[in-house]
């Protein structure tokens, strides 16, 4: 199962270099969203960068309990499991449930490439993000959800139209963004209704 | 000169959304390195993610003065200027000198899309990174330099061969990595000599 590159010798840092070369593969994992101006599909590595930068930019709007540095770490790590299991559309609930166990195995394999203490630290942070219970995980989850919505709102609803998504799906699957970023969500909802009227969403 | 997307209304967050949609363009800026296994060229957005993740992974090897959160922020911001000026090869000294002023103008335009206080914070952090004097900027600069070297060492010297780079160029242009990450650099130098013998470097 382990398809990591055979290691060259970098002393105490050999395992970290193996991990960094292995995660290069995330640049090959395609998402449904395309770059603005109807470009190619976005990949999960550049999405992770965009997500971390969104966390940094929107930090002043986070609640006081949020540690933005932990949110940025979650952004950097959250999609690495897709190297083994691929990206699954947020609106495909059955498929997302089906891969949950595989994602946990992927997290164990990939973060397990690292030495202690990072292996456990990264794995624990990934599980915290996935569980979505802590303030940090909620803020991170909201950013991960709102970014493709913002891209779609600036791209004529590209991935909504290509995947036949309805206004009700977007509103219900992403309602939790409103709990964490209420002011942003209020404006997003207005824009979503306008997008629906323009035919970008069913 | 301002080619930002015309803003939809997101209330107090409108300017931040404009910035986040504008920086989507970094996903289209090509670097000289290719993905491992001789894939397509890497882009500067996914490289920025890889750089931030390298900072997080190599944090235990940073000196005590390094604030890894600031290093990660530098990684997320460091290449955004390339949206306006493109990526210039680290070994092309004349071209790099020629674009320094343009990069500073690009930083002013792009970070200037943001509201206060992020506009000044991001701009100041980018200038600190570029100057390369503080401990954080030195550590960040070393990671930015060592990543393409590691990729080349796992990719048969792809971008070195494609750009006719010599062992002496790699050693002299990246010697400062050794000041910040001496243990890693020692192993990299051994691997560079081996790469030279294999003909991956002139």
Short mmCIF file of C-alpha atoms in Angstrom, two decimals:
data_model
loop_
_atom_site.label_atom_id
_atom_site.label_comp_id
_atom_site.label_asym_id
_atom_site.label_seq_id
_atom_site.Cartn_x
_atom_site.Cartn_y
_atom_site.Cartn_z
CA UNK A 1 0.00 0.00 0.00
CA UNK A 2 2.84 2.37 0.76
CA UNK A 3 3.74 4.02 -2.53
CA UNK A 4 6.11 6.60 -1.07
CA UNK A 5 9.32 7.37 -2.94
CA UNK A 6 12.31 5.32 -1.76
CA UNK A 7 14.27 7.58 0.54
CA UNK A 8 17.58 9.27 -0.16
CA UNK A 9 19.63 10.00 2.97
CA UNK A 10 18.86 13.33 4.65
CA UNK A 11 19.93 12.26 8.15
CA UNK A 12 17.41 13.03 10.89
CA UNK A 13 15.26 14.74 8.27
CA UNK A 14 14.96 11.75 5.92
CA UNK A 15 11.40 10.88 7.00
CA UNK A 16 10.27 14.49 6.68
CA UNK A 17 11.73 14.71 3.16
CA UNK A 18 9.93 11.45 2.26
CA UNK A 19 6.67 12.96 3.56
CA UNK A 20 7.19 16.22 1.66
CA UNK A 21 7.93 14.38 -1.59
CA UNK A 22 4.94 12.05 -1.07
CA UNK A 23 2.49 14.93 -0.55
CA UNK A 24 3.62 16.43 -3.87
CA UNK A 25 0.88 14.09 -5.20
CA UNK A 26 -1.84 16.35 -3.78
CA UNK A 27 -1.07 18.72 -6.67
CA UNK A 28 -2.54 16.03 -8.94
CA UNK A 29 -5.87 15.63 -7.11
CA UNK A 30 -8.62 17.42 -9.05
CA UNK A 31 -11.59 19.21 -7.50
CA UNK A 32 -14.89 20.06 -9.22
CA UNK A 33 -14.31 23.81 -9.15
CA UNK A 34 -12.41 25.46 -11.99
CA UNK A 35 -10.08 28.45 -11.80
CA UNK A 36 -11.87 31.76 -12.39
CA UNK A 37 -12.46 32.74 -16.02
CA UNK A 38 -13.44 29.11 -16.68
CA UNK A 39 -9.92 27.72 -16.57
CA UNK A 40 -8.82 24.19 -15.73
CA UNK A 41 -10.02 22.31 -12.67
CA UNK A 42 -8.55 23.42 -9.36
CA UNK A 43 -6.36 20.91 -7.50
CA UNK A 44 -6.43 20.19 -3.79
CA UNK A 45 -2.92 21.55 -3.08
CA UNK A 46 -3.59 25.02 -4.48
CA UNK A 47 -7.05 24.95 -2.85
CA UNK A 48 -5.31 24.28 0.50
CA UNK A 49 -3.15 27.37 -0.06
CA UNK A 50 -6.24 29.45 -0.92
CA UNK A 51 -8.00 28.14 2.20
CA UNK A 52 -5.02 29.00 4.47
CA UNK A 53 -4.80 32.47 2.93
CA UNK A 54 -8.56 32.95 3.47
CA UNK A 55 -8.05 32.06 7.14
CA UNK A 56 -5.28 34.64 7.41
CA UNK A 57 -7.34 37.32 5.62
CA UNK A 58 -10.58 36.69 7.51
CA UNK A 59 -8.91 36.34 10.91
CA UNK A 60 -10.34 39.67 12.17
CA UNK A 61 -13.85 38.23 11.66
CA UNK A 62 -13.24 35.05 13.68
CA UNK A 63 -14.67 34.77 17.18
CA UNK A 64 -12.33 35.30 20.11
CA UNK A 65 -11.98 31.58 20.83
CA UNK A 66 -10.43 30.87 17.43
CA UNK A 67 -6.64 30.31 17.26
CA UNK A 68 -5.97 31.33 13.66
CA UNK A 69 -2.58 29.55 13.61
CA UNK A 70 -4.28 26.23 14.32
CA UNK A 71 -6.86 26.99 11.63
CA UNK A 72 -4.08 27.63 9.12
CA UNK A 73 -2.43 24.33 10.08
CA UNK A 74 -5.76 22.55 9.54
CA UNK A 75 -6.02 24.19 6.10
CA UNK A 76 -2.54 22.94 5.15
CA UNK A 77 -3.30 19.37 6.28
CA UNK A 78 -7.03 18.91 5.70
CA UNK A 79 -6.97 17.46 2.17
CA UNK A 80 -3.76 15.39 2.29
CA UNK A 81 -5.85 12.20 2.69
CA UNK A 82 -7.13 12.80 -0.85
CA UNK A 83 -3.79 11.52 -2.13
CA UNK A 84 -5.12 8.03 -1.32
CA UNK A 85 -8.90 8.50 -1.70
CA UNK A 86 -9.45 11.41 -4.12
CA UNK A 87 -11.81 14.37 -3.79
CA UNK A 88 -15.52 13.73 -3.26
CA UNK A 89 -18.16 16.37 -3.99
CA UNK A 90 -19.54 17.99 -0.83
CA UNK A 91 -23.11 17.44 -2.13
CA UNK A 92 -22.61 13.68 -2.66
CA UNK A 93 -23.56 12.60 0.87
CA UNK A 94 -23.56 8.84 0.18
CA UNK A 95 -20.07 8.91 -1.34
CA UNK A 96 -18.73 11.06 1.48
CA UNK A 97 -20.03 8.64 4.11
CA UNK A 98 -18.58 5.70 2.21
CA UNK A 99 -15.04 7.12 2.18
CA UNK A 100 -14.87 8.28 5.80
CA UNK A 101 -13.07 5.10 6.95
CA UNK A 102 -10.72 5.15 3.96
CA UNK A 103 -9.84 8.76 4.74
CA UNK A 104 -8.95 7.83 8.32
CA UNK A 105 -6.70 5.03 7.03
CA UNK A 106 -5.09 7.46 4.57
CA UNK A 107 -4.42 9.94 7.37
CA UNK A 108 -2.74 7.20 9.39
CA UNK A 109 -0.55 6.14 6.45
CA UNK A 110 0.40 9.62 5.25
CA UNK A 111 1.00 11.39 8.57
CA UNK A 112 2.63 8.14 9.74
CA UNK A 113 5.45 8.81 7.28
CA UNK A 114 6.60 11.59 9.63
CA UNK A 115 8.68 11.09 12.77
CA UNK A 116 7.35 11.80 16.27
CA UNK A 117 6.03 14.17 17.43
CA UNK A 118 4.69 15.56 14.13
CA UNK A 119 3.03 12.28 13.07
CA UNK A 120 0.69 12.28 16.09
CA UNK A 121 0.30 16.08 16.10
CA UNK A 122 -0.76 16.21 12.44
CA UNK A 123 -3.05 13.17 12.78
CA UNK A 124 -4.74 14.59 15.88
CA UNK A 125 -5.24 17.96 14.21
CA UNK A 126 -6.73 16.28 11.12
CA UNK A 127 -9.18 14.31 13.28
CA UNK A 128 -10.13 17.49 15.13
CA UNK A 129 -10.81 19.20 11.79
CA UNK A 130 -12.91 16.28 10.55
CA UNK A 131 -14.95 16.11 13.78
CA UNK A 132 -15.85 19.81 13.38
CA UNK A 133 -16.62 20.36 17.06
CA UNK A 134 -14.00 22.78 18.37
CA UNK A 135 -14.12 26.51 17.56
CA UNK A 136 -10.98 26.15 15.41
CA UNK A 137 -12.41 23.22 13.43
CA UNK A 138 -15.72 25.04 12.92
CA UNK A 139 -14.02 28.16 11.59
CA UNK A 140 -11.79 26.04 9.33
CA UNK A 141 -14.76 24.01 8.09
CA UNK A 142 -16.71 27.18 7.31
CA UNK A 143 -13.81 28.56 5.22
CA UNK A 144 -13.43 25.28 3.34
CA UNK A 145 -17.15 25.41 2.49
CA UNK A 146 -17.39 29.09 1.61
CA UNK A 147 -14.42 29.22 -0.79
CA UNK A 148 -15.95 27.08 -3.59
CA UNK A 149 -19.21 29.03 -3.12
CA UNK A 150 -17.32 32.32 -3.62
CA UNK A 151 -15.53 30.88 -6.66
CA UNK A 152 -18.86 29.76 -8.13
CA UNK A 153 -20.39 33.20 -7.50
CA UNK A 154 -17.51 34.69 -9.54
CA UNK A 155 -17.56 31.98 -12.21
CA UNK A 156 -21.22 31.90 -13.31
CA UNK A 157 -21.95 28.93 -11.07
CA UNK A 158 -19.58 26.68 -13.05
CA UNK A 159 -19.36 23.67 -10.73
CA UNK A 160 -23.01 24.00 -9.66
CA UNK A 161 -24.15 23.90 -13.28
CA UNK A 162 -21.75 21.08 -14.20
CA UNK A 163 -23.01 18.97 -11.26
CA UNK A 164 -26.69 19.95 -11.44
CA UNK A 165 -26.74 21.46 -7.92
CA UNK A 166 -29.83 23.22 -6.50
CA UNK A 167 -30.11 26.38 -4.41
CA UNK A 168 -31.62 24.31 -1.60
CA UNK A 169 -28.62 21.95 -1.58
CA UNK A 170 -26.17 24.83 -1.26
CA UNK A 171 -28.23 26.49 1.47
CA UNK A 172 -28.76 23.36 3.55
CA UNK A 173 -25.33 21.73 3.16
CA UNK A 174 -23.53 24.94 4.07
CA UNK A 175 -25.85 26.42 6.70
CA UNK A 176 -23.17 25.92 9.34
CA UNK A 177 -21.07 28.65 7.66
CA UNK A 178 -23.70 31.01 9.07
CA UNK A 179 -22.93 29.93 12.64
CA UNK A 180 -19.25 30.81 12.31
CA UNK A 181 -19.25 33.69 9.83
CA UNK A 182 -22.80 35.08 10.17
CA UNK A 183 -22.17 38.42 8.46
CA UNK A 184 -20.47 36.83 5.45
CA UNK A 185 -23.12 34.11 5.20
CA UNK A 186 -25.93 36.69 5.17
CA UNK A 187 -24.40 38.31 2.07
CA UNK A 188 -23.64 34.93 0.50
CA UNK A 189 -27.29 33.89 0.87
CA UNK A 190 -28.42 37.08 -0.93
CA UNK A 191 -25.92 36.35 -3.72
CA UNK A 192 -27.06 32.71 -3.89
CA UNK A 193 -30.65 33.78 -4.51
CA UNK A 194 -29.44 36.14 -7.23
CA UNK A 195 -27.39 33.27 -8.75
CA UNK A 196 -30.49 31.07 -8.71
CA UNK A 197 -32.43 33.74 -10.60
CA UNK A 198 -29.65 33.95 -13.18
CA UNK A 199 -29.87 30.18 -13.70
CA UNK A 200 -26.44 29.39 -12.21
CA UNK A 201 -28.16 27.11 -9.67
CA UNK A 202 -31.28 25.00 -10.20
CA UNK B 1 -3.52 48.43 -14.09
CA UNK B 2 -6.00 47.10 -11.55
CA UNK B 3 -7.44 43.99 -13.13
CA UNK B 4 -9.33 42.81 -10.04
CA UNK B 5 -12.76 41.33 -10.54
CA UNK B 6 -15.60 43.85 -10.07
CA UNK B 7 -16.91 43.33 -6.57
CA UNK B 8 -20.18 41.76 -5.54
CA UNK B 9 -21.50 42.97 -2.17
CA UNK B 10 -20.20 41.04 0.83
CA UNK B 11 -20.59 43.90 3.32
CA UNK B 12 -17.52 44.57 5.45
CA UNK B 13 -15.85 41.59 3.80
CA UNK B 14 -16.22 42.80 0.21
CA UNK B 15 -12.58 43.92 -0.11
CA UNK B 16 -11.32 40.63 1.36
CA UNK B 17 -13.44 38.64 -1.09
CA UNK B 18 -12.08 40.78 -3.97
CA UNK B 19 -8.54 40.01 -2.77
CA UNK B 20 -9.23 36.28 -2.44
CA UNK B 21 -10.75 36.11 -5.93
CA UNK B 22 -7.85 38.16 -7.38
CA UNK B 23 -5.18 35.87 -5.91
CA UNK B 24 -6.88 32.88 -7.58
CA UNK B 25 -4.64 33.96 -10.49
CA UNK B 26 -1.54 32.66 -8.67
CA UNK B 27 -2.75 29.15 -9.60
CA UNK B 28 -1.95 30.10 -13.20
CA UNK B 29 1.67 31.21 -12.60
CA UNK B 30 4.05 28.49 -13.80
CA UNK B 31 7.38 27.65 -12.18
CA UNK B 32 10.30 25.81 -13.79
CA UNK B 33 9.98 22.72 -11.60
CA UNK B 34 7.65 19.92 -12.62
CA UNK B 35 5.60 17.66 -10.38
CA UNK B 36 7.42 14.46 -9.42
CA UNK B 37 7.31 11.65 -11.98
CA UNK B 38 7.91 14.26 -14.68
CA UNK B 39 4.39 15.71 -14.62
CA UNK B 40 3.27 19.18 -15.63
CA UNK B 41 4.98 22.35 -14.40
CA UNK B 42 4.29 23.29 -10.79
CA UNK B 43 2.38 26.53 -10.17
CA UNK B 44 3.18 29.16 -7.55
CA UNK B 45 -0.02 28.61 -5.51
CA UNK B 46 0.55 24.90 -4.91
CA UNK B 47 4.27 25.63 -4.34
CA UNK B 48 3.22 28.11 -1.61
CA UNK B 49 1.19 25.34 0.05
CA UNK B 50 4.15 22.95 -0.17
CA UNK B 51 6.43 25.62 1.32
CA UNK B 52 4.05 26.32 4.23
CA UNK B 53 3.74 22.59 4.90
CA UNK B 54 7.54 22.24 4.82
CA UNK B 55 7.75 24.99 7.44
CA UNK B 56 5.26 23.16 9.63
CA UNK B 57 7.07 19.83 9.19
CA UNK B 58 10.58 21.17 9.72
CA UNK B 59 9.61 23.42 12.65
CA UNK B 60 11.50 21.22 15.19
CA UNK B 61 14.73 21.92 13.28
CA UNK B 62 14.35 25.71 13.31
CA UNK B 63 16.46 27.76 15.72
CA UNK B 64 14.80 29.06 18.88
CA UNK B 65 14.39 32.58 17.53
CA UNK B 66 12.12 31.43 14.69
CA UNK B 67 8.36 32.03 15.04
CA UNK B 68 7.01 29.28 12.79
CA UNK B 69 3.59 30.95 12.47
CA UNK B 70 5.18 34.02 10.92
CA UNK B 71 7.22 31.77 8.61
CA UNK B 72 4.00 30.05 7.47
CA UNK B 73 2.39 33.43 6.81
CA UNK B 74 5.42 34.42 4.73
CA UNK B 75 5.06 31.18 2.75
CA UNK B 76 1.40 31.93 2.02
CA UNK B 77 2.15 35.50 0.86
CA UNK B 78 5.64 35.33 -0.63
CA UNK B 79 4.77 34.65 -4.29
CA UNK B 80 1.53 36.64 -4.65
CA UNK B 81 3.46 39.40 -6.47
CA UNK B 82 4.02 36.91 -9.29
CA UNK B 83 0.40 37.49 -10.34
CA UNK B 84 1.67 40.77 -11.85
CA UNK B 85 5.30 39.94 -12.69
CA UNK B 86 5.52 36.16 -13.21
CA UNK B 87 8.07 33.71 -11.82
CA UNK B 88 11.76 34.30 -12.52
CA UNK B 89 14.34 31.53 -12.24
CA UNK B 90 16.46 31.80 -9.09
CA UNK B 91 19.62 31.34 -11.18
CA UNK B 92 18.80 34.24 -13.54
CA UNK B 93 20.40 37.00 -11.46
CA UNK B 94 20.01 39.78 -14.02
CA UNK B 95 16.30 39.13 -14.52
CA UNK B 96 15.72 38.94 -10.77
CA UNK B 97 17.36 42.30 -10.21
CA UNK B 98 15.37 43.83 -13.05
CA UNK B 99 12.00 42.83 -11.57
CA UNK B 100 12.64 43.83 -7.94
CA UNK B 101 10.94 47.23 -8.35
CA UNK B 102 8.02 45.71 -10.26
CA UNK B 103 7.56 43.16 -7.49
CA UNK B 104 7.37 45.93 -4.89
CA UNK B 105 4.73 47.71 -7.00
CA UNK B 106 2.80 44.45 -7.36
CA UNK B 107 2.89 43.92 -3.60
CA UNK B 108 1.49 47.42 -3.09
CA UNK B 109 -1.33 46.85 -5.59
CA UNK B 110 -2.28 43.33 -4.48
CA UNK B 111 -2.07 43.68 -0.70
CA UNK B 112 -3.61 47.13 -1.17
CA UNK B 113 -6.85 45.42 -2.22
CA UNK B 114 -7.29 44.43 1.42
CA UNK B 115 -8.72 46.67 4.15
CA UNK B 116 -6.65 47.90 7.11
CA UNK B 117 -4.97 46.47 9.06
CA UNK B 118 -4.28 43.43 6.85
CA UNK B 119 -3.07 45.51 3.87
CA UNK B 120 -0.17 46.98 5.84
CA UNK B 121 0.46 43.78 7.82
CA UNK B 122 0.74 41.63 4.69
CA UNK B 123 2.86 44.23 2.85
CA UNK B 124 5.24 44.60 5.79
CA UNK B 125 5.59 40.83 6.16
CA UNK B 126 6.30 40.46 2.42
CA UNK B 127 9.01 43.16 2.60
CA UNK B 128 10.52 41.43 5.65
CA UNK B 129 10.61 38.15 3.70
CA UNK B 130 12.21 39.81 0.68
CA UNK B 131 14.86 41.55 2.79
CA UNK B 132 15.89 38.20 4.29
CA UNK B 133 17.47 39.67 7.41
CA UNK B 134 15.30 38.51 10.35
CA UNK B 135 15.47 34.93 11.67
CA UNK B 136 11.96 34.24 10.37
CA UNK B 137 12.76 35.57 6.89
CA UNK B 138 16.00 33.57 6.77
CA UNK B 139 14.26 30.33 7.72
CA UNK B 140 11.48 31.02 5.20
CA UNK B 141 14.00 31.86 2.47
CA UNK B 142 15.93 28.65 3.14
CA UNK B 143 12.77 26.54 2.79
CA UNK B 144 11.80 28.31 -0.44
CA UNK B 145 15.25 27.52 -1.83
CA UNK B 146 15.54 23.95 -0.60
CA UNK B 147 12.16 22.72 -1.88
CA UNK B 148 12.93 22.91 -5.63
CA UNK B 149 16.33 21.32 -4.88
CA UNK B 150 14.60 18.41 -3.12
CA UNK B 151 12.13 18.08 -6.01
CA UNK B 152 15.01 18.02 -8.50
CA UNK B 153 16.84 15.40 -6.44
CA UNK B 154 13.72 13.20 -6.71
CA UNK B 155 13.04 14.02 -10.35
CA UNK B 156 16.38 13.27 -12.06
CA UNK B 157 17.35 16.95 -11.99
CA UNK B 158 14.49 17.89 -14.31
CA UNK B 159 14.57 21.70 -14.02
CA UNK B 160 18.39 21.77 -13.73
CA UNK B 161 18.74 19.83 -16.97
CA UNK B 162 16.03 21.84 -18.75
CA UNK B 163 17.74 25.12 -17.75
CA UNK B 164 21.36 23.98 -18.12
CA UNK B 165 22.24 24.60 -14.44
CA UNK B 166 25.65 23.71 -12.97
CA UNK B 167 26.55 22.16 -9.62
CA UNK B 168 28.48 25.33 -8.77
CA UNK B 169 25.43 27.52 -9.40
CA UNK B 170 23.27 25.42 -7.08
CA UNK B 171 25.95 25.38 -4.38
CA UNK B 172 26.71 29.10 -4.49
CA UNK B 173 23.18 30.47 -4.98
CA UNK B 174 21.80 28.36 -2.12
CA UNK B 175 24.69 28.42 0.34
CA UNK B 176 22.58 30.42 2.78
CA UNK B 177 20.37 27.36 3.31
CA UNK B 178 23.36 25.98 5.20
CA UNK B 179 23.28 28.85 7.70
CA UNK B 180 19.68 28.17 8.66
CA UNK B 181 19.34 24.42 8.19
CA UNK B 182 22.96 23.23 8.49
CA UNK B 183 22.19 19.54 9.02
CA UNK B 184 19.82 19.35 6.07
CA UNK B 185 22.18 21.33 3.84
CA UNK B 186 25.09 18.98 4.63
CA UNK B 187 23.06 16.03 3.29
CA UNK B 188 21.77 18.05 0.35
CA UNK B 189 25.36 18.89 -0.67
CA UNK B 190 26.27 15.18 -0.64
CA UNK B 191 23.21 14.44 -2.79
CA UNK B 192 24.07 17.34 -5.14
CA UNK B 193 27.52 15.88 -5.80
CA UNK B 194 25.91 12.49 -6.51
CA UNK B 195 23.42 14.22 -8.86
CA UNK B 196 26.33 15.88 -10.67
CA UNK B 197 27.99 12.50 -11.15
CA UNK B 198 24.74 11.11 -12.60
CA UNK B 199 24.64 13.99 -15.10
CA UNK B 200 21.54 15.66 -13.59
CA UNK B 201 23.61 18.82 -13.12
CA UNK B 202 26.42 20.11 -15.34
#
